Structure formats: structure tokens, C-alpha cells
mmCIF file of C-alpha atoms and ligand atoms in Angstrom:
data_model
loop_
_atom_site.group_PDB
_atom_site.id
_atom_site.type_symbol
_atom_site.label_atom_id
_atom_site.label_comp_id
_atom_site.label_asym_id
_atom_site.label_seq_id
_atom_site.Cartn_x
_atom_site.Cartn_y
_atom_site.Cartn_z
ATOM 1 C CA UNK A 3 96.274 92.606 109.350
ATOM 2 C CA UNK A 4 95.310 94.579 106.150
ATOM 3 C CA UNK A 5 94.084 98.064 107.386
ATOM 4 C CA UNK A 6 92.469 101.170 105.544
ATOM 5 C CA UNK A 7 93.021 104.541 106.991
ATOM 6 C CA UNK A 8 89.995 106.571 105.633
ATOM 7 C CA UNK A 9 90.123 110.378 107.200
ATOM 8 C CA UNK A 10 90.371 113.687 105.479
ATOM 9 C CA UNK A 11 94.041 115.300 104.522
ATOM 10 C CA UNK A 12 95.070 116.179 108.153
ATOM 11 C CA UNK A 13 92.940 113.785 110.014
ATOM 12 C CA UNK A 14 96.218 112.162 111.660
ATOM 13 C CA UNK A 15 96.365 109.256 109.151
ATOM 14 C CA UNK A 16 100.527 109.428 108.792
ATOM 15 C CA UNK A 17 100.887 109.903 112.547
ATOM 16 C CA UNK A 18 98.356 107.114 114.059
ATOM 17 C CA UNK A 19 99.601 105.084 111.020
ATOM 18 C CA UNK A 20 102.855 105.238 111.733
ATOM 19 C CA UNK A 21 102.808 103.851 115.769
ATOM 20 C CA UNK A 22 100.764 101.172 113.828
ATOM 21 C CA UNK A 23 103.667 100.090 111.953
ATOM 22 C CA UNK A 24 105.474 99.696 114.959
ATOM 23 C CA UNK A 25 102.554 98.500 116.860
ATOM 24 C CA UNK A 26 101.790 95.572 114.304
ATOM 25 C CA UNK A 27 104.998 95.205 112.645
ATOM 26 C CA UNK A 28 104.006 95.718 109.223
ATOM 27 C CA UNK A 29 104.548 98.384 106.796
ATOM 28 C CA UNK A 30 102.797 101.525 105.974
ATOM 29 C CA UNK A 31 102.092 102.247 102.518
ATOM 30 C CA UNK A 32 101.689 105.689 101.839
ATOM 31 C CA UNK A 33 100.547 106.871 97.895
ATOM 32 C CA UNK A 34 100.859 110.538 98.693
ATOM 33 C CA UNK A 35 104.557 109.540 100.257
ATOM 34 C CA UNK A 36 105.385 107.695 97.168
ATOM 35 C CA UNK A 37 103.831 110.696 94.792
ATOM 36 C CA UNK A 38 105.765 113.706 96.975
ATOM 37 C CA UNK A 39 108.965 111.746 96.540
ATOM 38 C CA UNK A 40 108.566 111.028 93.153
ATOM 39 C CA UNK A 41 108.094 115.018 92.505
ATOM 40 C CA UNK A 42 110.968 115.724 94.021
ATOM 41 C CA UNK A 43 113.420 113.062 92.006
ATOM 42 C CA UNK A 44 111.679 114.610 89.131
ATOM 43 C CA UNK A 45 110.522 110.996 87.822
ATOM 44 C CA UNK A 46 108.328 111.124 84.699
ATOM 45 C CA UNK A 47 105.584 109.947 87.456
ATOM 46 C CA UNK A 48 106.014 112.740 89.410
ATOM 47 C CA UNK A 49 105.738 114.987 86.582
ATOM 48 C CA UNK A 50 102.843 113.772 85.430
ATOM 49 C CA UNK A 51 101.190 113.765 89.218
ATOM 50 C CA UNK A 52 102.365 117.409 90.081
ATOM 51 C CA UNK A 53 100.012 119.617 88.605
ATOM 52 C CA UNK A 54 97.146 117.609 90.212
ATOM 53 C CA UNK A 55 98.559 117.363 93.437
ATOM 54 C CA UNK A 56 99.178 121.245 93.756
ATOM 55 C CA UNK A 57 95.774 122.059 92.358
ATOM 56 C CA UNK A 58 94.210 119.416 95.668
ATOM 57 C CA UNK A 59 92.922 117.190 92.685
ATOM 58 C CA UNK A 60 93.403 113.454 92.784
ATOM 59 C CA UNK A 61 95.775 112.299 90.750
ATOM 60 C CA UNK A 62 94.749 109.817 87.936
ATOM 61 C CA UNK A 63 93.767 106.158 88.968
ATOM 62 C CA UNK A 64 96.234 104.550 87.074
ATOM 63 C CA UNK A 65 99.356 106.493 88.197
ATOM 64 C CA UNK A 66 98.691 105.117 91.882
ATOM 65 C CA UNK A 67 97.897 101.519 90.656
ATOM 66 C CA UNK A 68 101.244 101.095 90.048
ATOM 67 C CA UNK A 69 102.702 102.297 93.059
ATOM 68 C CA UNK A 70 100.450 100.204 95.328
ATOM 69 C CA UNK A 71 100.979 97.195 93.523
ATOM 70 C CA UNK A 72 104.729 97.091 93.704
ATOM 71 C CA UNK A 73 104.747 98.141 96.886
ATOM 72 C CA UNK A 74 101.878 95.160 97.985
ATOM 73 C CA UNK A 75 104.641 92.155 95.988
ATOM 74 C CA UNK A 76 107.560 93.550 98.315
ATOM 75 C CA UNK A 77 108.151 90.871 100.952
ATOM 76 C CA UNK A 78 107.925 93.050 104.319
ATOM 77 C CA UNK A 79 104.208 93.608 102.420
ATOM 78 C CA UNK A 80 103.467 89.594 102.853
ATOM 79 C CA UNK A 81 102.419 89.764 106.525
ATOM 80 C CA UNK A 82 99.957 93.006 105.914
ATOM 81 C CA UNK A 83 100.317 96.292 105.459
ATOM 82 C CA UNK A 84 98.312 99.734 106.673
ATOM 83 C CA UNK A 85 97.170 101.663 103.496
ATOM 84 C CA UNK A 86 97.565 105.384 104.291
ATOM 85 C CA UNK A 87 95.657 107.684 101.356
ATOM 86 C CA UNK A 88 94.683 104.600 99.311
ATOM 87 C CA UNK A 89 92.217 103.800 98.287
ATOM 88 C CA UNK A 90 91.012 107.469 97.355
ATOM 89 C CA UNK A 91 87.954 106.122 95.711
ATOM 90 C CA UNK A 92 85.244 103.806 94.669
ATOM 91 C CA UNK A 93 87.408 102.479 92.028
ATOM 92 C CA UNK A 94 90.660 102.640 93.630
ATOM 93 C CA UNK A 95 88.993 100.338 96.401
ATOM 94 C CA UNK A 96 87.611 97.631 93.578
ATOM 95 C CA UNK A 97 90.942 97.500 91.936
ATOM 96 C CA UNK A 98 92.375 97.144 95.514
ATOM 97 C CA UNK A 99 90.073 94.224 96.426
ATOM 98 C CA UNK A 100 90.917 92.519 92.526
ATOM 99 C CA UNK A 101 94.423 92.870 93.382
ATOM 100 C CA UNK A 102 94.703 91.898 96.726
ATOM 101 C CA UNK A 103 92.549 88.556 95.138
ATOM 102 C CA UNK A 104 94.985 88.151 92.378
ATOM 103 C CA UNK A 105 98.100 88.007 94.226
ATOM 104 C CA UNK A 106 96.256 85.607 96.903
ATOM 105 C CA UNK A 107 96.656 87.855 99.483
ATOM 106 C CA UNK A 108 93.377 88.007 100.851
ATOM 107 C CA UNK A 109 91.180 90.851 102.378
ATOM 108 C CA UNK A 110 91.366 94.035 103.938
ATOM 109 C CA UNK A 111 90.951 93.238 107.439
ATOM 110 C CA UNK A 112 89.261 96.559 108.646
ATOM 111 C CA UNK A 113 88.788 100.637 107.466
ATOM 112 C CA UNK A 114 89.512 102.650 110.350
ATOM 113 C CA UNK A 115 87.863 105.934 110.123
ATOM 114 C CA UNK A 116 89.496 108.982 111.801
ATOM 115 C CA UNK A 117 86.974 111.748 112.172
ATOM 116 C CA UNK A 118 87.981 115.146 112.146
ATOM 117 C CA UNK A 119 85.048 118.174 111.601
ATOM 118 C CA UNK A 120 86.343 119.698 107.967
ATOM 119 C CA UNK A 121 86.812 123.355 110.029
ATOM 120 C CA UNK A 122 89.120 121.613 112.062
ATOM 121 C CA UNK A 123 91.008 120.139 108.973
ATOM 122 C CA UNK A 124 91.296 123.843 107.692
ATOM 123 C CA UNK A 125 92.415 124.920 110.488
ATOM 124 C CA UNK A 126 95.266 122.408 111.227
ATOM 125 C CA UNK A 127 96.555 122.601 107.081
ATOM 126 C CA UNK A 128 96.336 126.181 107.055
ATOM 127 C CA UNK A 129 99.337 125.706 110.327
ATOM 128 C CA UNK A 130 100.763 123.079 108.617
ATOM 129 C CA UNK A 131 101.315 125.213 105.586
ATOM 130 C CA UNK A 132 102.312 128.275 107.846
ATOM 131 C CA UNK A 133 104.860 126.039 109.771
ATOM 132 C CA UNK A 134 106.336 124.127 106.873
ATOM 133 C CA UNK A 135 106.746 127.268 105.007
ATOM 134 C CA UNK A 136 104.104 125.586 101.883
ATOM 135 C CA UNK A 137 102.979 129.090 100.439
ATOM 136 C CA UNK A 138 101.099 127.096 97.550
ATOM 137 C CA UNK A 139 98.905 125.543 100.320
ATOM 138 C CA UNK A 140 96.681 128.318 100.141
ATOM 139 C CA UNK A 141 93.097 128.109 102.129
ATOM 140 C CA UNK A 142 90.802 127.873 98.603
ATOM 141 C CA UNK A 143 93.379 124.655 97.609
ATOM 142 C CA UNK A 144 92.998 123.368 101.367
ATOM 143 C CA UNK A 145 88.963 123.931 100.796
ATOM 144 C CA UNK A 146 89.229 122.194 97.517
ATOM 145 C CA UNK A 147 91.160 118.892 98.931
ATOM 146 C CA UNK A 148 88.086 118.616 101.588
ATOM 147 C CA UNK A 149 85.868 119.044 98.954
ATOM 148 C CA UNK A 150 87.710 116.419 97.192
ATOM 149 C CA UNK A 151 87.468 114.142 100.496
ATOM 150 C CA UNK A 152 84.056 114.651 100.905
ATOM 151 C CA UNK A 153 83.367 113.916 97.024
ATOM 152 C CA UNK A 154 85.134 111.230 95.901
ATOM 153 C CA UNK A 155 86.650 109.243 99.111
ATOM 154 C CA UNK A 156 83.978 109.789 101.706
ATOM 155 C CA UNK A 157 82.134 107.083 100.062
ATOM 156 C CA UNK A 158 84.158 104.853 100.822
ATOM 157 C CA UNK A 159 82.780 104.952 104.478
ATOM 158 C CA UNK A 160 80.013 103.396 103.140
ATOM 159 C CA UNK A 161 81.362 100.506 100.605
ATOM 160 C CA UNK A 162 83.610 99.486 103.562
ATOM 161 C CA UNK A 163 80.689 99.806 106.192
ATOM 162 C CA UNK A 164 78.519 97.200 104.137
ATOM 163 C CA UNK A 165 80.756 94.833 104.492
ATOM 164 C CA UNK A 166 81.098 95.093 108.305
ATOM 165 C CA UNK A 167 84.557 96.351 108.149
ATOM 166 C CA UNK A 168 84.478 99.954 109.278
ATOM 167 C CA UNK A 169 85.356 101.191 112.720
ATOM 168 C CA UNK A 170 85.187 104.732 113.879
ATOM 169 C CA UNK A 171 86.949 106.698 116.348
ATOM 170 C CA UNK A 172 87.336 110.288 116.843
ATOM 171 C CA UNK A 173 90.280 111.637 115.544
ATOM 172 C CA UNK A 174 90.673 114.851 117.931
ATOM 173 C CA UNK A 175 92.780 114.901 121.166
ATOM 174 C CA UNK A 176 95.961 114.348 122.269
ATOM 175 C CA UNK A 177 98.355 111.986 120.081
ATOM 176 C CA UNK A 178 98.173 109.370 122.427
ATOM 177 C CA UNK A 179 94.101 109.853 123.351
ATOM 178 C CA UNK A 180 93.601 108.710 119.834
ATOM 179 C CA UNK A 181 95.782 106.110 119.355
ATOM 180 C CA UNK A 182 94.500 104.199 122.603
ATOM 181 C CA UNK A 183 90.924 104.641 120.647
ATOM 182 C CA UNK A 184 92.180 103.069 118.042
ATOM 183 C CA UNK A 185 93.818 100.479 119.642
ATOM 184 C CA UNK A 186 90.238 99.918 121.407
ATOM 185 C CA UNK A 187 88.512 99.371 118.200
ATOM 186 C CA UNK A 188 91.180 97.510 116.453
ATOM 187 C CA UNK A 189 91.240 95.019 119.107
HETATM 188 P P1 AMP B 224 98.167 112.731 100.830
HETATM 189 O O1 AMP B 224 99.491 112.980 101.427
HETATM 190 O O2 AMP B 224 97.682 111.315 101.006
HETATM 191 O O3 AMP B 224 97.118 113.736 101.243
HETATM 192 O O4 AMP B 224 98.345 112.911 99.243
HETATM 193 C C1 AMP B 224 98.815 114.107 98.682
HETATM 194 C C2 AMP B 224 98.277 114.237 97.266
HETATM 195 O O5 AMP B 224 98.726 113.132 96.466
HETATM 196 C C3 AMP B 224 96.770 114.211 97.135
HETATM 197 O O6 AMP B 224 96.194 115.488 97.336
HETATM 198 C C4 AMP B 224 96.579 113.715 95.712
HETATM 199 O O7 AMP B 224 96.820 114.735 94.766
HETATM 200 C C5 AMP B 224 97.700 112.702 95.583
HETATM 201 N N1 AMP B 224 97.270 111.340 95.990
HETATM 202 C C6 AMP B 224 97.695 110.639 97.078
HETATM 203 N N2 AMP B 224 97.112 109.426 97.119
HETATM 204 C C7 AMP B 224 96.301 109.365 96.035
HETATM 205 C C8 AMP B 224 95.418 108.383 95.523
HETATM 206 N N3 AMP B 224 95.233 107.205 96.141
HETATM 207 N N4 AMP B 224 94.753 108.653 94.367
HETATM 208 C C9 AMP B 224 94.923 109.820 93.728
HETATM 209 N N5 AMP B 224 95.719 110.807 94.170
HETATM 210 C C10 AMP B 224 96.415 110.593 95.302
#
């Protein structure tokens, strides 16, 4: 299985993604995961992704391509993986698709879509940011990441919907709710 998580920042990608892993049995691969940790080692990718990740801005393409495709060639990868914040856009999902051909790995399997109304999102990163103590998450960046969302990834709903791969399931209720949804529509 090869799965997309599509869903604004706070849509409940990490959490549903992550009883997926154990679900499925193959790894989650997170870009935003990979970028935080690289900020914090203070790698010269991290420097160069942490002004764009503070400001809500994407980071460039070409910073993430590497991360994903290292992390596709590891062999825990080989069986499938669940992409969590990648890809972010239209040409983040081509180069996905080339690479995915190149190392003869085949398809993504299915997007799964987790919809959340963007004053919901607000709401649930402004508490995020209260309860983690993230001062810089102020509501205008919070705004500007939807904006982002709606912008640049929210297309994707469509490039993965022409091909018949997209499912859809609400992403608000309990924990549990949600993942039995998505177990529904995985099926
Ligand atoms: P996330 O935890 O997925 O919301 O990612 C946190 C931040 O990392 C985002 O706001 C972006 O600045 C950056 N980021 C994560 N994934 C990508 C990606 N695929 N392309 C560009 N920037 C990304």
C-alpha cells in the first residue's frame, strides 16, 4: 500500500497516520518530521528550511526531494509507505510519481483526504500553539499556512481524484470515529 494523506496542517494527518503504520505495517514518512528535526540538529538543511517554515511558507521543492527519496530506498520503505505532508504540490506529486517509476516501485495506491472546515483548523493550531508553549505560532502565520493549503496543495485533490485514487472522509470526531472511517474507505 502506497498512501497520500492530503488534509490541512491540523487535519489529524500524524495521528490517523500513525495507527496506519501499525495498522498496515509500513512506515510513515513524514517531510515536516524530517524538516523539524533537521532544525533542531542545526543541519545546513534545516537552516536553509527554517525561515520558511516559521513564516507558514513551503519550503523549496528541492530541499524535500531529497528527504523523500532516501527515505523511499530504505528497506522497511520496500513494502509501502504512508506519505504524511508530501506531496505539498503539483510538482512535488509529478516528481513523486517519476520517482516512485524510477526506482520500480510502482504507484500510489490511494490519497486519503481528511476534511477539516479551515475555522476548525484555526481553532485547533491556535491550542496547539497555546499548549505546546509555540509563541511564534501566531493566528496571522496559522491563517497564512491555510492559505498556503488551500493554494498550493488543495489541488492536489483534484490531480489525485482524476485518476480515481481519492477517498474522502471527514476528519472531525473522536480519534477513533475517524479512524474506523478511514478504515471503511481504505478497505
Ligand atoms: P507539517 O508538519 O507537515 O505541517 O510541516 C511543517 C512545515 O514544514 C510546513 O509548514 C512547511 O514549511 C514545511 N514542509 C513540510 N513538508 C513540506 C513539503 N512537502 N514541501 C515543502 N515544505 C514542507
Amino acid at each position: 500500500m502506497r498512501l497520500v494523506l492530503l488534509g490541512a496542517p491540523g487535519s489529524g494527518k500524524g495521528t490517523q497516520g500513525e495507527k496506519l503504520v501499525a495498522h498496515f505495517g509500513i512506515p510513515k514518512i513524514s517531510t515536516g518530521d524530517a524538516l523539524r528535526a533537521a532544525v533542531k540538529a542545526q543541519t545546513p538543511l534545516g537552516l536553509t528550511a527554517k525561515a520558511a517554515m516559521d513564516a507558514g511558507d513551503l519550503v523549496a521543492n528541492e530541499v524535500v526531494y531529497g528527504i523523500v527519496e532516501e527515505r523511499l530506498a530504505q528497506p522497511d520503505a520496500q513494502k509501502g509507505c504512508i506519505l504524511d505532508g508530501f506531496p505539498r504540490n503539483l510538482a512535488q506529486a509529478q516528481v513523486l510519481d517519476t520517482m516512485l517509476t524510477r526506482i520500480g516501485k510502482g504507484d500510489i495506491d490511494k490519497a486519503l483526504h481528511l476534511h477539516v472546515t479551515d475555522e476548525e483548523i484555526v481553532k485547533r493550531l491556535l491550542d496547539r500553539a497555546q499548549k505546546e508553549g509555540r509563541a511564534d505560532d501566531t493566528e496571522a502565520v496559522i491563517r497564512h499556512r491555510i492559505e498556503v493549503y488551500n493554494a498550493e496543495t488543495r489541488p492536489l485533490l483534484d490531480y489525485y481524484g482524476k485518476q480515481g485514487k481519492l477517498v474522502k472522509v471527514e476528519g472531525v470526531g473522536g480519534l477513533e470515529e475517524i479512524y474506523q472511517r478511514i478504515l471503511g474507505v481504505l478497505k
